[in-house]
Coordinates of C-alpha atoms and ligand atoms in Angstrom, one line a residue:
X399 CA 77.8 50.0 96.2
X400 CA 74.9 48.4 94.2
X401 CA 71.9 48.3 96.8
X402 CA 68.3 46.7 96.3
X403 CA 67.6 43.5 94.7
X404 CA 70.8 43.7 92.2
X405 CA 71.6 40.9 90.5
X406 CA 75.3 39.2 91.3
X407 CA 76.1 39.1 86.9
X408 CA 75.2 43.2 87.1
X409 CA 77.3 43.6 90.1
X410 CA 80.1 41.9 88.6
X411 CA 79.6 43.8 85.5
X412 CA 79.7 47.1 87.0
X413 CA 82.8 45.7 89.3
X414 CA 84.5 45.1 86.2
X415 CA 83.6 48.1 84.1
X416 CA 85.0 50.2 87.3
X417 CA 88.1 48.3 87.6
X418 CA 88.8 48.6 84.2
X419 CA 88.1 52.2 83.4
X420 CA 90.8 52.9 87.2
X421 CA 93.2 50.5 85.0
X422 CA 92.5 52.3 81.9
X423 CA 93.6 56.0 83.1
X424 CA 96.3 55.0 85.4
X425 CA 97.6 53.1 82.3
X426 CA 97.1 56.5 80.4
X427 CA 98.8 58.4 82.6
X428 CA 102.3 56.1 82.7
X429 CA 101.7 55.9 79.0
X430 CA 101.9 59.5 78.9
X431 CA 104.6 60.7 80.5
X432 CA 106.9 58.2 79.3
X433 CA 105.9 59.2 76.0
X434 CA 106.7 62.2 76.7
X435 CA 109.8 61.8 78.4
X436 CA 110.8 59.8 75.3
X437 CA 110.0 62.5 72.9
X438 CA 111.9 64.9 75.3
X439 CA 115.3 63.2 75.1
X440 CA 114.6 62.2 71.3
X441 CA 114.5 66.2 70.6
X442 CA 117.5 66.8 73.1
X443 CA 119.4 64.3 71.1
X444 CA 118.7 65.6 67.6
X445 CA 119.7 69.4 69.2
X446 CA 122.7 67.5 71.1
X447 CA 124.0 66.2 67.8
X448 CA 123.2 69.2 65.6
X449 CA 125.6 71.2 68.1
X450 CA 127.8 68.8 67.9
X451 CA 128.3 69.1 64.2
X452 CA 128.1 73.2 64.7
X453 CA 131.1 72.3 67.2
X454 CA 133.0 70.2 64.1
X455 CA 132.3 72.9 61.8
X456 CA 133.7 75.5 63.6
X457 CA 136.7 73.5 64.0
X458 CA 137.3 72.5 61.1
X459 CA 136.9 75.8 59.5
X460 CA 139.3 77.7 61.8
X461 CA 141.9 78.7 59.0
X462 CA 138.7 80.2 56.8
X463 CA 137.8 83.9 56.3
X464 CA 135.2 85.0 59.0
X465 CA 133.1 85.6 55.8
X466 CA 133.7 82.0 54.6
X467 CA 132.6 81.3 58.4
X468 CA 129.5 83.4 58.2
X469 CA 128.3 81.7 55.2
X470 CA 128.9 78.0 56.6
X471 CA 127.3 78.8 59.8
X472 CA 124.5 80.0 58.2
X473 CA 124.3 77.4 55.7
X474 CA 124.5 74.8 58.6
X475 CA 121.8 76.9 60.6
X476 CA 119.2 76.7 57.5
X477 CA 119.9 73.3 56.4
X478 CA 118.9 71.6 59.8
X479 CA 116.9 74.1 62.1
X480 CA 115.2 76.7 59.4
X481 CA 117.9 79.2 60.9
X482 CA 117.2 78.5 64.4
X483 CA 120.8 78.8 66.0
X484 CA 122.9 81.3 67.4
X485 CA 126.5 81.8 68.4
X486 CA 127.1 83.9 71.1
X487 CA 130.1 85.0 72.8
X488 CA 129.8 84.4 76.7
X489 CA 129.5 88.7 77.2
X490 CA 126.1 88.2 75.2
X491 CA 126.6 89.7 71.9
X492 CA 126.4 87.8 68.6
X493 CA 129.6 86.4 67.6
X494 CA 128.4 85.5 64.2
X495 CA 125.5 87.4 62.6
X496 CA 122.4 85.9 62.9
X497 CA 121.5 83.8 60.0
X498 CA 117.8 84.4 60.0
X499 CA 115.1 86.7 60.6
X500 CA 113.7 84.3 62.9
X501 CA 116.9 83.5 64.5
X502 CA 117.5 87.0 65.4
X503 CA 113.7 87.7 66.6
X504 CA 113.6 84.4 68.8
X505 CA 113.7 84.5 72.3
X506 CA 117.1 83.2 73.1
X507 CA 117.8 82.3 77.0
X508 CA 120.1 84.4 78.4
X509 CA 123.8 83.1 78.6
X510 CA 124.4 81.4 81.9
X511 CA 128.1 81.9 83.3
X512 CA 129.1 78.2 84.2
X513 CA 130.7 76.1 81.6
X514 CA 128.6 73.7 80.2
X515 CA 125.2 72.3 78.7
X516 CA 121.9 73.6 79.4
X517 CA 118.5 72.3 77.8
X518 CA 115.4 74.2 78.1
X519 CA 111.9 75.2 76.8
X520 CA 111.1 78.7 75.5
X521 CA 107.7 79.9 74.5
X522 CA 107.7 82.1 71.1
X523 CA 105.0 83.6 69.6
X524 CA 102.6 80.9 71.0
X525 CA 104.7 78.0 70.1
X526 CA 107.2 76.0 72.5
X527 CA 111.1 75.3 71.7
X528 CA 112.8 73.3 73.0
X529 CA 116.6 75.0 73.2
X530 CA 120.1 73.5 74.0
X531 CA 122.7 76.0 74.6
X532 CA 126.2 74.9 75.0
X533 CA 129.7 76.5 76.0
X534 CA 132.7 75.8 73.7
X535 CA 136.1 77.5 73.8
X536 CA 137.6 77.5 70.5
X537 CA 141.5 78.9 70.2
X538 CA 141.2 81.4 73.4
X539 CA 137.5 82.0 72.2
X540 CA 134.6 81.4 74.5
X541 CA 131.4 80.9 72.8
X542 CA 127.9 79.6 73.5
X543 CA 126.6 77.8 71.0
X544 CA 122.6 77.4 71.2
X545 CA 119.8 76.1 68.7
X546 CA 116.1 75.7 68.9
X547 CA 113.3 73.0 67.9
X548 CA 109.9 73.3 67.7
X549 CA 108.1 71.6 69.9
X550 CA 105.1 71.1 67.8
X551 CA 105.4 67.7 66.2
X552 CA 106.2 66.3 69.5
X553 CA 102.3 68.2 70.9
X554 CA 100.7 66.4 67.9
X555 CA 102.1 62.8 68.9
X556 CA 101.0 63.4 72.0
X557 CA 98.0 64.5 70.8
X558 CA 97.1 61.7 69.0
X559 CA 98.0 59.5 71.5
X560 CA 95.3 60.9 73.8
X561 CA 92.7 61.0 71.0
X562 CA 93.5 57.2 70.5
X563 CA 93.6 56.3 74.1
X564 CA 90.2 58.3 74.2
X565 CA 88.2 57.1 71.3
X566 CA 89.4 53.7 72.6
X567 CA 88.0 54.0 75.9
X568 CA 84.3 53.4 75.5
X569 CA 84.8 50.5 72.8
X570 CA 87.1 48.4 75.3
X571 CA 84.6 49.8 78.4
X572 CA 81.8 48.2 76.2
X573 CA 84.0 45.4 75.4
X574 CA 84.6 44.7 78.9
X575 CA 81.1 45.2 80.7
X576 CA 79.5 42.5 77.8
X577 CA 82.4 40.1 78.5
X578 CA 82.4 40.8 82.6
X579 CA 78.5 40.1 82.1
X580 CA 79.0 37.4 79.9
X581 CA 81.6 35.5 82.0
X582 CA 79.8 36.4 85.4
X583 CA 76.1 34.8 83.4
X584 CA 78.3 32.0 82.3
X585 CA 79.7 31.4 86.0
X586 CA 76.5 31.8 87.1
X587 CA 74.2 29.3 85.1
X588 CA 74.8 26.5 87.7
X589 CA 73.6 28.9 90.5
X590 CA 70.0 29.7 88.4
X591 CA 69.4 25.6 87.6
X592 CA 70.2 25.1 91.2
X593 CA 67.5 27.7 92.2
X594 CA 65.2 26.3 89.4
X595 CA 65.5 22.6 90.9
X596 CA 65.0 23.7 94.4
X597 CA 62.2 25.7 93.8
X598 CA 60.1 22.9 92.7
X599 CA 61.3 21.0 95.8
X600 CA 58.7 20.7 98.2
X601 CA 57.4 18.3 101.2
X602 CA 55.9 15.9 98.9
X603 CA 58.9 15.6 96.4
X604 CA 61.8 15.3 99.0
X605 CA 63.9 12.5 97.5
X606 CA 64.6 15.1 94.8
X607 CA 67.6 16.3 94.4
X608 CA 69.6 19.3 93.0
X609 CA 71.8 18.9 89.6
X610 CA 75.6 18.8 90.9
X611 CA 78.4 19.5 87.9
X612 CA 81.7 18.0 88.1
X613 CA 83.6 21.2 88.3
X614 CA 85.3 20.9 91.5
X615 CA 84.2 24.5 92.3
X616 CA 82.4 26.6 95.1
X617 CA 79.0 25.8 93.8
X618 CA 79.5 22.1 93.5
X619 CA 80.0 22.0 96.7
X620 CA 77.1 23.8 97.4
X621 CA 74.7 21.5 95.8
X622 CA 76.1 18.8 97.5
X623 CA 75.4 20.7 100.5
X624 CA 72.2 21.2 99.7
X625 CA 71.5 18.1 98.7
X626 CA 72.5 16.5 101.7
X627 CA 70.5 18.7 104.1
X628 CA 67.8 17.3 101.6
X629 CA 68.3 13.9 102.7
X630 CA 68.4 14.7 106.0
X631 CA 64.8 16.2 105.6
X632 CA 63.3 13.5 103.8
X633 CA 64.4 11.3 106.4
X634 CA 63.5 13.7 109.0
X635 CA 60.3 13.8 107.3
X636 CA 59.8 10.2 106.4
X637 CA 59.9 9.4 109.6
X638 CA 57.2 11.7 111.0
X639 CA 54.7 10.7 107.6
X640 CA 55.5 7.2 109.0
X641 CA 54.7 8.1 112.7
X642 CA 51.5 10.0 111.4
X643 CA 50.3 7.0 109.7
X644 CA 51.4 4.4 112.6
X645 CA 49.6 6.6 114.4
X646 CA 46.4 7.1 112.5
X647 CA 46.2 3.5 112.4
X648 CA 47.0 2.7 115.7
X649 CA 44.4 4.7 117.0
X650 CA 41.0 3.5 114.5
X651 CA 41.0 0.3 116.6
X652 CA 40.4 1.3 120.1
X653 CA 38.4 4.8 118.2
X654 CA 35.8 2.2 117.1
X655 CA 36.0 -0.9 119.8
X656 CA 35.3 2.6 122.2
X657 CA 32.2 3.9 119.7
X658 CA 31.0 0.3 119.5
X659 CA 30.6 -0.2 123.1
X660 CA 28.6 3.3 123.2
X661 CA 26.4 2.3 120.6
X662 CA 25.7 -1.4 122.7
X663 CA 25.2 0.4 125.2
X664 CA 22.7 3.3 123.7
X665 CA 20.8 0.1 122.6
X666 CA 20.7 -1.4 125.9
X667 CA 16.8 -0.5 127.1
X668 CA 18.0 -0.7 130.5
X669 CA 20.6 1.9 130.6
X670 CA 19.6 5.2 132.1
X671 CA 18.7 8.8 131.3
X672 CA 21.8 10.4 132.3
X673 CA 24.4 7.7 130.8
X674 CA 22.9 7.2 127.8
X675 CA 23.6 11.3 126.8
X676 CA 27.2 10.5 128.1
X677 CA 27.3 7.9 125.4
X678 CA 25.4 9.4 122.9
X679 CA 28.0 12.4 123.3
X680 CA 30.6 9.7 123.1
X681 CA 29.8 8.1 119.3
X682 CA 29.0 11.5 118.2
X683 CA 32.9 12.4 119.4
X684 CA 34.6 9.3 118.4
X685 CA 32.6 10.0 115.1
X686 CA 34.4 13.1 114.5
X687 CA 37.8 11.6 115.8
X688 CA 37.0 8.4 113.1
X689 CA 36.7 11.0 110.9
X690 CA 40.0 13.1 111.4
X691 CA 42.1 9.9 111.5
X692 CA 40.9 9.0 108.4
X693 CA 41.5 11.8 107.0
X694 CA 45.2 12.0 108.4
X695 CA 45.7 8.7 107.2
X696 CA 44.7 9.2 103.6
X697 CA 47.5 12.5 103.7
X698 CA 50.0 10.5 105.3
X699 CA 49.3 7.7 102.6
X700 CA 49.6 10.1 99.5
X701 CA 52.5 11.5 101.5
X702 CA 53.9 8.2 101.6
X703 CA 53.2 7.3 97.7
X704 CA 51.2 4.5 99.2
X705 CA 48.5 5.1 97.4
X706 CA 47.8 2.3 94.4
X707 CA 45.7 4.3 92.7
X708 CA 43.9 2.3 88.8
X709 CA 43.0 5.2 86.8
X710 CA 40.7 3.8 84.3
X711 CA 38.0 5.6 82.4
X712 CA 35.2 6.8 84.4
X713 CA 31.7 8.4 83.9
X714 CA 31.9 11.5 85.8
X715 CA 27.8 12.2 85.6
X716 CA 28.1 8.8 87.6
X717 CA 30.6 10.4 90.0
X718 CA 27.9 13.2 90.9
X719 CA 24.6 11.1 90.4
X720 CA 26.1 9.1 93.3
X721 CA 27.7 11.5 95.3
X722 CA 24.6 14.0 94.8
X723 CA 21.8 11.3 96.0
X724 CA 24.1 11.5 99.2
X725 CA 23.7 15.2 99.3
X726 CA 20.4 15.7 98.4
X727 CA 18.5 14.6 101.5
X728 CA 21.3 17.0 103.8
X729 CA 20.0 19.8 101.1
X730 CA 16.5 19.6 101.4
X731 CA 16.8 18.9 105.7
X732 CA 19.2 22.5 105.7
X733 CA 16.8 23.9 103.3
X734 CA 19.4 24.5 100.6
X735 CA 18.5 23.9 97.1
X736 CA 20.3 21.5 95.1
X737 CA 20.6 21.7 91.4
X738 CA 22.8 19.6 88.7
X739 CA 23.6 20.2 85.3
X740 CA 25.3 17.5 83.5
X741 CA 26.2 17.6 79.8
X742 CA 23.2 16.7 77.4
X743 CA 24.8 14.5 75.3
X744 CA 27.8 11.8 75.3
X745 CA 29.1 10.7 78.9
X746 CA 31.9 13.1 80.3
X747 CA 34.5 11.0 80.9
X748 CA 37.9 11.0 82.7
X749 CA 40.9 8.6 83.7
X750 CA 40.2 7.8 86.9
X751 CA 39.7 6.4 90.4
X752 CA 35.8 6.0 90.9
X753 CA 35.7 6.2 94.5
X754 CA 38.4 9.0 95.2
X755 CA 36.5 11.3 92.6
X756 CA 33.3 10.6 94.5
X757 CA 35.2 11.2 97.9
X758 CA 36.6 14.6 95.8
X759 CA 33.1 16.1 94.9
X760 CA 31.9 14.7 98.4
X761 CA 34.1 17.0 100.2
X762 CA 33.0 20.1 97.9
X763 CA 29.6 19.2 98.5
X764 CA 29.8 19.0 101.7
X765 CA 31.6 22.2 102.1
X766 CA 29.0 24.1 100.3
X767 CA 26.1 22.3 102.7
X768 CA 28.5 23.7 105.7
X769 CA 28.9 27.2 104.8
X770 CA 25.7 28.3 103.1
X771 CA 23.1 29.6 105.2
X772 CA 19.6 28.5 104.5
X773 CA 17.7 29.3 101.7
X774 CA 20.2 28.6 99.4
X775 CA 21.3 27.8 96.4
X776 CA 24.0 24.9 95.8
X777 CA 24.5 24.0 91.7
X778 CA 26.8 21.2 90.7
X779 CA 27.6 21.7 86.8
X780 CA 29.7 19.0 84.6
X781 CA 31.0 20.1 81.2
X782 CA 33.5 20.3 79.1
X783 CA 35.9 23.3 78.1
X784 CA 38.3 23.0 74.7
X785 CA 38.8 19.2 75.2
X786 CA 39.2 19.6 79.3
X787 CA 36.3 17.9 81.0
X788 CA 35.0 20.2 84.3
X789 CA 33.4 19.4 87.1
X790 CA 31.9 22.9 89.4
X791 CA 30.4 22.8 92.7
X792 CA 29.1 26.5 93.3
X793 CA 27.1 27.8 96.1
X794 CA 25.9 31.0 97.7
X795 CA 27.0 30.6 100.8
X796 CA 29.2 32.9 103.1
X797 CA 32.0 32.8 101.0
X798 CA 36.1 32.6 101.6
X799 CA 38.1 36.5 102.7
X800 CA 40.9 37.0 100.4
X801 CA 43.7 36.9 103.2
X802 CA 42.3 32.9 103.6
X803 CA 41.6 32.1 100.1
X804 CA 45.4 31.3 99.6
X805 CA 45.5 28.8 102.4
X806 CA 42.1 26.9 102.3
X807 CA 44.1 23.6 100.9
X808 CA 46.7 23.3 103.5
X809 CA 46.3 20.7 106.1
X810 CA 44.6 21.7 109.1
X811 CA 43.7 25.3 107.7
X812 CA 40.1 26.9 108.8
X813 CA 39.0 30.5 108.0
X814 CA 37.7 32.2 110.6
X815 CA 35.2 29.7 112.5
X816 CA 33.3 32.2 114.4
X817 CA 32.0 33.1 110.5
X818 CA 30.7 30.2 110.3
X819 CA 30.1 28.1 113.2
X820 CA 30.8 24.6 111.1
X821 CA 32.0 21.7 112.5
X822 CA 35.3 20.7 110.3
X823 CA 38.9 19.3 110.6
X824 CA 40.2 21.5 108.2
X825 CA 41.8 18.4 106.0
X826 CA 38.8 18.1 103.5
X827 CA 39.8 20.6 101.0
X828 CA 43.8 18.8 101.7
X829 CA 42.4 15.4 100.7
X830 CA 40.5 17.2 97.7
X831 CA 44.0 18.7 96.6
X832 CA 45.5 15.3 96.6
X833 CA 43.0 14.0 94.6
X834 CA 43.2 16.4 91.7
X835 CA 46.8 16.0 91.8
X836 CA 46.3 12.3 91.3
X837 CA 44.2 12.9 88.2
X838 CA 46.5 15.7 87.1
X839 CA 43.8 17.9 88.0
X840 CA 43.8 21.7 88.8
X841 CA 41.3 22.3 91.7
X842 CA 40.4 26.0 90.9
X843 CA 38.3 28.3 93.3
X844 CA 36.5 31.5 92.9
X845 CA 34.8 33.2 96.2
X846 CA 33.5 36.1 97.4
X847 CA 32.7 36.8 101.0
X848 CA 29.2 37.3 101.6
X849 CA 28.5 36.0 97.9
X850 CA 29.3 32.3 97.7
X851 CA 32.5 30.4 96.1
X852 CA 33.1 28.4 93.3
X853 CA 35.3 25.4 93.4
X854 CA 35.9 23.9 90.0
X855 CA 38.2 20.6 88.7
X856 CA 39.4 20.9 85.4
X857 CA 40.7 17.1 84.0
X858 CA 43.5 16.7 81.8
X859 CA 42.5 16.8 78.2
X860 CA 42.8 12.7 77.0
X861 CA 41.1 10.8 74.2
X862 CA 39.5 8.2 75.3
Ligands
ADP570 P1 36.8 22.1 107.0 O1 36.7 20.8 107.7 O2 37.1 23.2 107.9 O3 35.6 22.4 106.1 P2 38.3 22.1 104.5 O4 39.7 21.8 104.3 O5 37.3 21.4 103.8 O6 38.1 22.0 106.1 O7 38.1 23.7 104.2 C1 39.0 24.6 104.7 C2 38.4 25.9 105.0 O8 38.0 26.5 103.7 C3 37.1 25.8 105.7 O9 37.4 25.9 107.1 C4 36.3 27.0 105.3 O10 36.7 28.2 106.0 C5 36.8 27.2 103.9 N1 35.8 26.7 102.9 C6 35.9 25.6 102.2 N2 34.8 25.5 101.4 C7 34.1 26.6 101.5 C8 32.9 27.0 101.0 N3 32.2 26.4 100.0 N4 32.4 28.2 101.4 C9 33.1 29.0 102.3 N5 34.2 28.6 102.9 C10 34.7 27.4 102.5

């Protein structure tokens, strides 16, 4: 019915309000006719037993003068129909005079042959009747005996009975669509915490787990669902962090004993031309290798929650005064110019781990020394913003597309690397994520291809 993203409360709503309003008129309609079959044999009773009194009458005063007659007959016809009754004899013609004008005028049915009772409606002058015309035989006499209602009080109860069932109709439809969205919203709650929970579910927060009510319902048993595929995932998962780490691990020993016995062997004065760029290719390799292992070590050890990290206040000019004396030198070789800017006056300081902020700004630095083309321009600025110590590594290099920027801190991501030409595992700016995220940090970046980029930390606000 509803198509597009629709929520299920609206559905329900208009579900309801549809239902209801079908209910409402088929409701209407039974209401209806038996109302009116009601006020049908209501009036056919009243006409019934005013005949039948005619009937008594008549009877009673057989011995009477047929003037006597005349004048009870019409007495009786004004005192219960305003004159609306006839007495016929069965050929047609009056057998009493008419005792009113409008009696006489009225459109009387015509006198059927058979014996017996007829009731039927006549249309006069606009207005319905409703007419009962009976056969009675008095001494040898046959007469029909007939007398006439208006219809209209009957048209006005029905009337008002449509009016009411009308004016009623968008009250209980708004009645009903607030309550059907009310009760569907009320239903639903369970379904939006559920989302809300598993929405901040992600690899590095497995052993979470979704709320589950006691209600014995559908959705319960959804969550539980849920939250036992969870487990299976963090096991899953668990399993391969551990394997990455074994791994990882595993691996640095022979990595170095096999760099180590390149590196004797470089130093050996004896070895020759040709094996000695074999092994000079060989530490250069296992270098890079060293390198990745670390660096999939240290994820799979923040995956892990291994990671003991002090936080403790540290002097972040320290931070880049170290890691920029590193830099520096590479700088000046690639012909890239270096500048710092560190706040003027009182230390900026953080909570923090020393060596994984100077292993943080290493990895920016050495980013911007990667990707910008010589000459130039790499600035490292410190400061502070309402309360928030920053720390911004910006550089004009070859800057990051838009289509990569989203994905430049997931593991093993690398733009384009026929841009750039860079050596790289792709897990720096991963490791630099994890870091932040360790110093409730928010790693922020700003590029423009062709321009340069802009990656900035801003700390927590503390009071230290
Ligand atoms: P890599 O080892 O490739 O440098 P990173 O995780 O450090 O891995 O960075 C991921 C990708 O982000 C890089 O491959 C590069 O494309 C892009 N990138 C990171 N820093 C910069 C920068 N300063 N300028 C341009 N591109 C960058």
């Amino acid at each position: 019915m509803l198509k597009g993203p629709v929520s299920i409360s609206l559905r329900l709503t208009v579900w309801f309000g549809g239902i209801f309003f079908f209910g409402w008129v088929l409701f209407a309609l039974v209401m209806w006719q038996d109302l009116k079959s009601t006020l049908r044999a209501d009036r056919y009773q009243t006409l019934a037993r005013r005949i039948d009194r005619l009937q008594d009458l008549l009877a009673k005063t057989q011995g009477d003068s047929q003037a006597d007659r005349h004048q009870i007959f019409n007495d009786f016809a004004h005192a219960t129909g305003n004159g609306l009754a006839e007495i016929f004899s069965v050929d047609g013609s009056r057998a009493y005079p008419s005792p009113s004008a409008a009696a006489s005028q009225f459109p009387w049915p015509s006198i059927a042959a058979a014996n017996g009772e007829r009731f039927l409606h006549v249309v006069s002058g606009g207005q319905s009747y409703w007419v009962i015309t009976r056969h009675y035989s008095l001494t040898g006499q046959s007469l029909v005996l007939l007398a006439a209602a208006p219809e209209a009080g009957n048209l006005v109860i029905l009337q008002n009975f449509w009016r009411g069932l009308l004016t009623s109709v968008p009250i209980l439809l708004l009645i009903s669509s607030f309550g059907g969205y009310w009760m569907s919203r009320r239903a639903l709650k369970p379904v939006d915490r559920i989302t809300l929970a598993a929405r901040s579910i992600t690899i590095g927060n497995l052993s979470q787990r979704l709320p589950v009510s006691n209600s014995g319902d559908e959705l319960q048993r959804l969550a539980e669902t849920c939250n036992a595929m969870l487990q299976r995932l963090d096991s899953a998962v668990g399993q391969i962090k551990r394997f990455t780490a074994d791994a990882s691990h595993e691996l640095r020993g022979p990595l170095s004993f096999t760099r180590t016995v390149a590196e004797v062997a470089l130093r050996n004065p004896n070895t020759d031309i040709d094996s000695r760029k074999a092994f000079e290719d060989i530490v250069e390799e296992s270098a890079k290798a060293a390198n990745l292992l670390e660096g999939m070590l240290t994820l799979a050890r923040a995956d892990s929650n291994s990671v003991d990290a002090v936080l403790e206040p540290v002097d972040l000019g320290a931070v880049v005064r170290e890691a920029c004396s590193l830099a520096r030198p590479l700088a000046e070789e690639r012909n890239l110019t270096l500048s710092v800017s560190t706040a003027p006056t009182s230390p900026v300081k953080v909570l923090g781990d020393f060596s994984s902020l100077r292993r943080l700004l290493w990895i920016l630095l050495d980013n911007a020394l990667k990707y910008t083309p010589a000459p130039g321009q790499i600035d490292v600025a410190l400061g502070s913003v309402s309360g928030r110590a920053t720390l911004t590594v910006r550089d004009s290099g070859i800057g990051i597309s838009p289509s990569d920027l989203p994905h430049i801190f997931d593991r093993f991501y690398r733009a384009d690397p026929s841009r750039s030409q860079v050596e790289g595992n792709g897990l720096g700016l991963a490791i630099a994520k994890w870091i932040a995220d360790l110093h409730h940090a928010d790693l922020l970046v700003n590029s423009a291809q062709d321009e340069g980029s802009a990656f900035r930390v801003v700390f927590p606000c503390i009071d230290l």
